[in-house]
Amino acid sequence: MPLLDSAPLDVLDAYRTCEFATLGRDGTPLAWPTAVRRRPDGTLLLSTSLAFAQKALNIRRDGRVALLFSDPTGSGLKEPRQIFVGGHAECPDEIMTGPQGAEDCWRMLFERQPHSRSYVLPPLRRVMDWYYLRLLITVTPDQVVVRPPLLAVTRPAAKGDSRLPGAALLARYPTAVLAARDATGAPVLARTRPVPAAGGFAVDAPADCAAVPGPASLLVHRHDERLDNMHNALVRGELRAAERGLLLVPSGVVEPMGSGRASEAVSVLRTTRRATARYLRRRGLDRPQVRWREFRSLARQARRGEGG
């Protein structure tokens, strides 16, 4: 029996996104929200565009990864259990120009994120081809932990240094996801409530999350019921042992897609297209042609499923 079968699969499948952590070159666990599809063989399938290929590069250097299903927005579930999955990932350097091998993932995305269907139509597809040039990531679980939901509560008044990197950002979110390492160096994840403290942010990790002092980060992200209006950001730093639990001492903030304001859309498109070109140039590859007809067929299927 696949290890993943020990989890409540109906809950896992209902989550629209999960937090996915890889290990950066310096060993820092870096988590970002992503969509995932469970396969019948018990593995998990994810993908990343060439514009955001860093997670793929991290996996090729160190395949240890972690996933946390903890944000139920859009799932229709009320206070669902959280699911942590630790495992190993593989990401071949094969650029997928069509949905082959990931048809279920694309079908799911077109159903759950209706606005993405417009990307496969002229004129948007002329500037969105980078989004469809993908690398596939397969995760084989070796640890599954089911946790109770972390209910939202009123955030305590800030008592720490508001000038700390990420202080204003974290204050806008009731919870964040801690990405740390265990004693073996493998990434671990836990949703927590960072509390401003002297020199950093106090964080609580559940007993089943074996986080130890070292490089770490805090991820905040959001999306609406239809996977739109997204924003995500990462506060990087060092996790230290404190008198009461753990303290994340921040060193910087990463916001890959900016603030999410419409005014930044042109800048984001330029950045993603340049990053895609850079990935191809370093491998001596011409820009591949996206197989638009196949993507459009899946988008139509999703639209018909809604009766549209």
CSV table of C-alpha atoms in Angstrom, one decimal:
chain,number,residue,atom,x,y,z
A,1,MET,CA,0.0,0.0,0.0
A,2,PRO,CA,1.4,3.4,-0.9
A,3,LEU,CA,2.5,5.4,2.1
A,4,LEU,CA,0.3,8.3,1.0
A,5,ASP,CA,-2.8,6.1,1.6
A,6,SER,CA,-2.3,6.6,5.3
A,7,ALA,CA,-3.5,10.2,4.8
A,8,PRO,CA,-7.2,11.4,4.3
A,9,LEU,CA,-6.9,11.4,0.5
A,10,ASP,CA,-10.2,13.2,0.0
A,11,VAL,CA,-8.9,16.1,2.1
A,12,LEU,CA,-5.5,16.1,0.4
A,13,ASP,CA,-7.2,16.2,-3.1
A,14,ALA,CA,-9.5,19.0,-2.1
A,15,TYR,CA,-6.7,21.5,-1.3
A,16,ARG,CA,-6.1,23.9,-4.1
A,17,THR,CA,-2.5,24.5,-3.3
A,18,CYS,CA,0.2,23.2,-1.0
A,19,GLU,CA,3.4,24.7,0.4
A,20,PHE,CA,6.4,23.0,-1.3
A,21,ALA,CA,9.9,23.3,0.2
A,22,THR,CA,13.3,22.6,-1.5
A,23,LEU,CA,16.8,23.2,-0.2
A,24,GLY,CA,18.6,26.2,-1.6
A,25,ARG,CA,22.3,26.2,-2.5
A,26,ASP,CA,23.2,27.4,1.0
A,27,GLY,CA,21.0,24.8,2.7
A,28,THR,CA,18.1,27.2,3.4
A,29,PRO,CA,14.7,25.6,3.1
A,30,LEU,CA,12.7,27.6,0.6
A,31,ALA,CA,8.9,27.1,0.4
A,32,TRP,CA,6.5,28.4,-2.2
A,33,PRO,CA,2.8,27.6,-2.9
A,34,THR,CA,2.1,25.3,-5.8
A,35,ALA,CA,-0.6,23.1,-7.2
A,36,VAL,CA,-0.1,19.3,-6.9
A,37,ARG,CA,-1.8,16.2,-8.3
A,38,ARG,CA,-1.9,12.9,-6.6
A,39,ARG,CA,-1.1,9.9,-8.8
A,40,PRO,CA,-2.6,6.4,-8.4
A,41,ASP,CA,0.8,5.0,-7.6
A,42,GLY,CA,1.1,7.1,-4.5
A,43,THR,CA,3.5,9.7,-5.9
A,44,LEU,CA,2.8,13.4,-6.2
A,45,LEU,CA,3.2,15.4,-9.5
A,46,LEU,CA,4.1,19.0,-9.5
A,47,SER,CA,5.5,21.3,-12.2
A,48,THR,CA,7.3,24.5,-12.5
A,49,SER,CA,7.7,26.9,-15.4
A,50,LEU,CA,11.2,27.7,-16.7
A,51,ALA,CA,10.7,31.2,-15.4
A,52,PHE,CA,10.7,29.9,-11.8
A,53,ALA,CA,13.1,27.0,-12.3
A,54,GLN,CA,15.0,27.5,-9.0
A,55,LYS,CA,13.1,24.7,-7.3
A,56,ALA,CA,14.0,22.3,-10.1
A,57,LEU,CA,17.7,23.3,-9.8
A,58,ASN,CA,17.5,22.8,-6.1
A,59,ILE,CA,16.0,19.3,-6.5
A,60,ARG,CA,18.7,18.2,-9.0
A,61,ARG,CA,21.3,19.2,-6.3
A,62,ASP,CA,19.5,17.7,-3.3
A,63,GLY,CA,16.2,15.8,-3.8
A,64,ARG,CA,15.0,16.1,-0.3
A,65,VAL,CA,11.7,18.0,-0.3
A,66,ALA,CA,8.6,18.6,1.9
A,67,LEU,CA,5.0,19.5,1.3
A,68,LEU,CA,2.4,20.9,3.6
A,69,PHE,CA,-1.3,21.0,2.8
A,70,SER,CA,-2.5,23.7,5.2
A,71,ASP,CA,-4.4,26.5,3.3
A,72,PRO,CA,-8.0,25.3,2.6
A,73,THR,CA,-9.1,28.4,0.6
A,74,GLY,CA,-11.3,27.3,-2.2
A,75,SER,CA,-11.4,23.6,-1.1
A,76,GLY,CA,-14.9,23.8,0.3
A,77,LEU,CA,-13.6,22.1,3.5
A,78,LYS,CA,-14.3,23.6,6.9
A,79,GLU,CA,-11.4,23.5,9.3
A,80,PRO,CA,-9.7,20.5,7.5
A,81,ARG,CA,-6.8,18.6,8.9
A,82,GLN,CA,-3.3,19.6,7.7
A,83,ILE,CA,-1.2,17.0,5.9
A,84,PHE,CA,2.6,17.1,5.9
A,85,VAL,CA,4.5,15.0,3.4
A,86,GLY,CA,8.3,14.5,3.5
A,87,GLY,CA,10.0,12.8,0.6
A,88,HIS,CA,12.4,12.8,-2.3
A,89,ALA,CA,11.8,14.4,-5.7
A,90,GLU,CA,13.1,14.0,-9.2
A,91,CYS,CA,13.0,16.6,-11.9
A,92,PRO,CA,14.4,15.6,-15.3
A,93,ASP,CA,15.8,18.4,-17.5
A,94,GLU,CA,13.2,17.7,-20.2
A,95,ILE,CA,11.1,20.7,-21.2
A,96,MET,CA,7.5,19.9,-21.6
A,97,THR,CA,5.8,22.0,-24.4
A,98,GLY,CA,2.4,20.3,-24.1
A,99,PRO,CA,0.3,18.7,-21.4
A,100,GLN,CA,1.7,15.2,-22.1
A,101,GLY,CA,2.4,13.3,-18.9
A,102,ALA,CA,0.5,15.9,-16.8
A,103,GLU,CA,-2.9,16.0,-18.5
A,104,ASP,CA,-4.7,15.5,-15.2
A,105,CYS,CA,-2.8,18.4,-13.6
A,106,TRP,CA,-3.6,20.8,-16.4
A,107,ARG,CA,-7.2,19.7,-16.5
A,108,MET,CA,-7.5,20.3,-12.8
A,109,LEU,CA,-5.9,23.8,-13.1
A,110,PHE,CA,-8.2,24.9,-15.9
A,111,GLU,CA,-11.2,23.7,-13.8
A,112,ARG,CA,-10.0,25.4,-10.5
A,113,GLN,CA,-8.5,28.5,-12.0
A,114,PRO,CA,-11.0,29.6,-14.7
A,115,HIS,CA,-9.1,32.8,-15.7
A,116,SER,CA,-6.1,30.7,-16.8
A,117,ARG,CA,-8.1,29.4,-19.8
A,118,SER,CA,-7.7,32.8,-21.4
A,119,TYR,CA,-3.9,32.3,-21.5
A,120,VAL,CA,-4.3,29.7,-24.4
A,121,LEU,CA,-6.2,32.2,-26.6
A,122,PRO,CA,-4.8,34.9,-28.8
A,123,PRO,CA,-3.6,37.5,-28.0
A,124,LEU,CA,-2.6,36.5,-24.5
A,125,ARG,CA,-0.7,33.3,-25.5
A,126,ARG,CA,1.8,35.5,-27.4
A,127,VAL,CA,3.1,36.8,-24.0
A,128,MET,CA,2.2,33.8,-21.9
A,129,ASP,CA,4.2,31.0,-23.6
A,130,TRP,CA,6.7,31.0,-20.7
A,131,TYR,CA,3.9,29.8,-18.4
A,132,TYR,CA,3.5,26.6,-20.5
A,133,LEU,CA,7.1,25.7,-20.9
A,134,ARG,CA,7.3,23.3,-17.9
A,135,LEU,CA,9.5,21.0,-15.9
A,136,LEU,CA,7.8,18.1,-14.2
A,137,ILE,CA,8.6,17.2,-10.6
A,138,THR,CA,7.7,13.8,-9.1
A,139,VAL,CA,7.7,13.4,-5.3
A,140,THR,CA,7.9,10.0,-3.7
A,141,PRO,CA,6.7,10.3,0.0
A,142,ASP,CA,8.7,8.7,2.8
A,143,GLN,CA,6.9,10.4,5.7
A,144,VAL,CA,3.2,11.4,6.1
A,145,VAL,CA,1.9,13.3,9.2
A,146,VAL,CA,-1.7,14.4,9.7
A,147,ARG,CA,-2.2,17.4,11.9
A,148,PRO,CA,-5.3,19.2,13.3
A,149,PRO,CA,-6.2,22.5,11.6
A,150,LEU,CA,-4.5,25.7,12.9
A,151,LEU,CA,-7.4,27.9,13.5
A,152,ALA,CA,-7.1,31.7,12.9
A,153,VAL,CA,-7.0,33.8,16.0
A,154,THR,CA,-6.5,37.4,16.7
A,155,ARG,CA,-2.9,38.4,16.3
A,156,PRO,CA,-1.3,39.8,19.5
A,157,ALA,CA,-0.2,43.4,19.5
A,158,ALA,CA,3.3,43.7,18.1
A,159,LYS,CA,6.0,44.1,20.8
A,160,GLY,CA,9.1,43.5,18.7
A,161,ASP,CA,11.1,45.7,16.4
A,162,SER,CA,8.9,46.8,13.6
A,163,ARG,CA,12.0,47.6,11.5
A,164,LEU,CA,13.0,44.0,11.2
A,165,PRO,CA,12.9,42.6,7.7
A,166,GLY,CA,9.4,41.2,7.0
A,167,ALA,CA,7.8,42.7,10.1
A,168,ALA,CA,5.2,44.7,8.2
A,169,LEU,CA,4.6,41.8,5.8
A,170,LEU,CA,4.0,39.1,8.5
A,171,ALA,CA,1.7,41.5,10.4
A,172,ARG,CA,-0.7,41.3,7.4
A,173,TYR,CA,-1.2,37.5,7.8
A,174,PRO,CA,-2.7,35.6,10.7
A,175,THR,CA,-0.4,32.7,10.1
A,176,ALA,CA,2.7,31.7,8.2
A,177,VAL,CA,4.5,28.5,7.2
A,178,LEU,CA,7.8,27.8,8.8
A,179,ALA,CA,10.3,26.0,6.6
A,180,ALA,CA,13.2,24.6,8.6
A,181,ARG,CA,15.5,21.6,8.7
A,182,ASP,CA,15.5,18.5,10.9
A,183,ALA,CA,18.6,17.0,12.5
A,184,THR,CA,19.5,15.2,9.2
A,185,GLY,CA,19.2,18.4,7.2
A,186,ALA,CA,15.9,17.4,5.5
A,187,PRO,CA,13.3,20.2,5.1
A,188,VAL,CA,10.3,20.2,7.4
A,189,LEU,CA,7.2,22.5,7.3
A,190,ALA,CA,4.7,23.7,9.9
A,191,ARG,CA,2.0,26.4,9.8
A,192,THR,CA,2.5,28.7,12.8
A,193,ARG,CA,1.7,32.1,14.2
A,194,PRO,CA,4.9,34.2,14.2
A,195,VAL,CA,4.9,36.6,17.2
A,196,PRO,CA,7.1,39.7,17.1
A,197,ALA,CA,9.9,39.4,19.7
A,198,ALA,CA,13.2,41.0,20.6
A,199,GLY,CA,15.5,40.4,17.6
A,200,GLY,CA,13.1,38.3,15.5
A,201,PHE,CA,9.8,36.3,15.4
A,202,ALA,CA,8.9,33.7,18.0
A,203,VAL,CA,7.5,30.6,16.3
A,204,ASP,CA,5.9,27.5,17.6
A,205,ALA,CA,6.4,24.1,15.8
A,206,PRO,CA,4.2,21.1,16.6
A,207,ALA,CA,5.8,18.2,18.4
A,208,ASP,CA,5.8,16.1,15.2
A,209,CYS,CA,7.9,18.8,13.4
A,210,ALA,CA,11.5,18.2,14.3
A,211,ALA,CA,12.8,21.6,13.4
A,212,VAL,CA,16.3,22.4,14.7
A,213,PRO,CA,18.3,25.7,14.7
A,214,GLY,CA,19.8,26.7,11.4
A,215,PRO,CA,18.8,28.4,8.2
A,216,ALA,CA,15.0,28.8,7.8
A,217,SER,CA,12.3,30.9,6.3
A,218,LEU,CA,8.7,31.9,6.8
A,219,LEU,CA,6.3,31.8,3.9
A,220,VAL,CA,3.1,33.9,3.6
A,221,HIS,CA,0.7,33.5,0.7
A,222,ARG,CA,-2.9,33.9,-0.3
A,223,HIS,CA,-5.3,33.3,-3.2
A,224,ASP,CA,-9.0,33.5,-3.6
A,225,GLU,CA,-11.6,30.8,-4.2
A,226,ARG,CA,-10.7,30.6,-7.9
A,227,LEU,CA,-6.9,30.7,-7.5
A,228,ASP,CA,-6.8,34.4,-8.5
A,229,ASN,CA,-5.5,37.5,-6.6
A,230,MET,CA,-2.4,35.7,-5.6
A,231,HIS,CA,0.4,37.0,-3.4
A,232,ASN,CA,3.4,35.2,-1.8
A,233,ALA,CA,6.5,36.3,-0.1
A,234,LEU,CA,9.3,34.7,1.9
A,235,VAL,CA,11.1,36.0,5.0
A,236,ARG,CA,14.6,34.3,5.1
A,237,GLY,CA,16.7,34.1,8.2
A,238,GLU,CA,18.1,31.8,10.9
A,239,LEU,CA,16.2,29.7,13.3
A,240,ARG,CA,17.6,29.9,16.9
A,241,ALA,CA,16.7,28.2,20.1
A,242,ALA,CA,15.1,30.7,22.5
A,243,GLU,CA,14.0,30.6,26.1
A,244,ARG,CA,10.5,29.6,25.0
A,245,GLY,CA,10.6,27.7,21.8
A,246,LEU,CA,12.2,29.0,18.6
A,247,LEU,CA,13.1,32.4,17.2
A,248,LEU,CA,13.4,33.2,13.5
A,249,VAL,CA,15.9,36.0,13.1
A,250,PRO,CA,15.2,37.5,9.7
A,251,SER,CA,17.8,38.6,7.2
A,252,GLY,CA,15.8,39.5,4.1
A,253,VAL,CA,12.5,39.3,2.2
A,254,VAL,CA,11.8,37.7,-1.3
A,255,GLU,CA,8.7,38.7,-3.2
A,256,PRO,CA,9.1,37.0,-6.7
A,257,MET,CA,5.8,38.4,-8.1
A,258,GLY,CA,5.9,41.7,-6.4
A,259,SER,CA,2.9,43.1,-4.5
A,260,GLY,CA,0.3,41.6,-6.8
A,261,ARG,CA,-0.8,45.1,-8.0
A,262,ALA,CA,-2.2,45.2,-11.6
A,263,SER,CA,0.3,48.1,-12.3
A,264,GLU,CA,3.2,45.6,-11.9
A,265,ALA,CA,1.8,43.1,-14.5
A,266,VAL,CA,4.0,44.4,-17.4
A,267,SER,CA,7.1,44.2,-15.2
A,268,VAL,CA,6.3,40.7,-14.1
A,269,LEU,CA,5.8,39.6,-17.7
A,270,ARG,CA,9.2,41.0,-18.7
A,271,THR,CA,10.9,39.3,-15.8
A,272,THR,CA,9.4,35.9,-16.5
A,273,ARG,CA,10.2,36.0,-20.2
A,274,ARG,CA,13.8,37.0,-19.5
A,275,ALA,CA,14.2,34.2,-16.9
A,276,THR,CA,12.8,31.7,-19.5
A,277,ALA,CA,15.2,33.0,-22.1
A,278,ARG,CA,18.1,32.7,-19.7
A,279,TYR,CA,17.3,29.1,-18.8
A,280,LEU,CA,17.2,28.2,-22.5
A,281,ARG,CA,20.4,30.2,-23.4
A,282,ARG,CA,22.4,28.5,-20.7
A,283,ARG,CA,21.6,25.1,-22.3
A,284,GLY,CA,22.1,26.3,-25.8
A,285,LEU,CA,18.4,25.7,-26.7
A,286,ASP,CA,16.1,27.6,-29.0
A,287,ARG,CA,12.8,28.7,-27.6
A,288,PRO,CA,10.4,25.8,-28.1
A,289,GLN,CA,6.9,26.1,-29.6
A,290,VAL,CA,4.1,25.6,-27.2
A,291,ARG,CA,1.6,23.0,-28.3
A,292,TRP,CA,-1.3,25.3,-28.0
A,293,ARG,CA,-3.9,23.1,-29.6
A,294,GLU,CA,-3.6,20.5,-26.8
A,295,PHE,CA,-3.8,23.0,-24.0
A,296,ARG,CA,-6.8,24.6,-25.7
A,297,SER,CA,-8.5,21.3,-25.9
A,298,LEU,CA,-8.1,20.7,-22.1
A,299,ALA,CA,-9.3,24.3,-21.4
A,300,ARG,CA,-12.4,23.6,-23.5
A,301,GLN,CA,-13.1,20.4,-21.6
A,302,ALA,CA,-13.0,22.4,-18.3
A,303,ARG,CA,-15.3,25.0,-19.7
A,304,ARG,CA,-17.8,22.4,-20.8
A,305,GLY,CA,-17.6,20.8,-17.4
A,306,GLU,CA,-18.9,24.0,-15.9
A,307,GLY,CA,-21.7,24.2,-18.5
A,308,GLY,CA,-20.1,27.2,-20.1
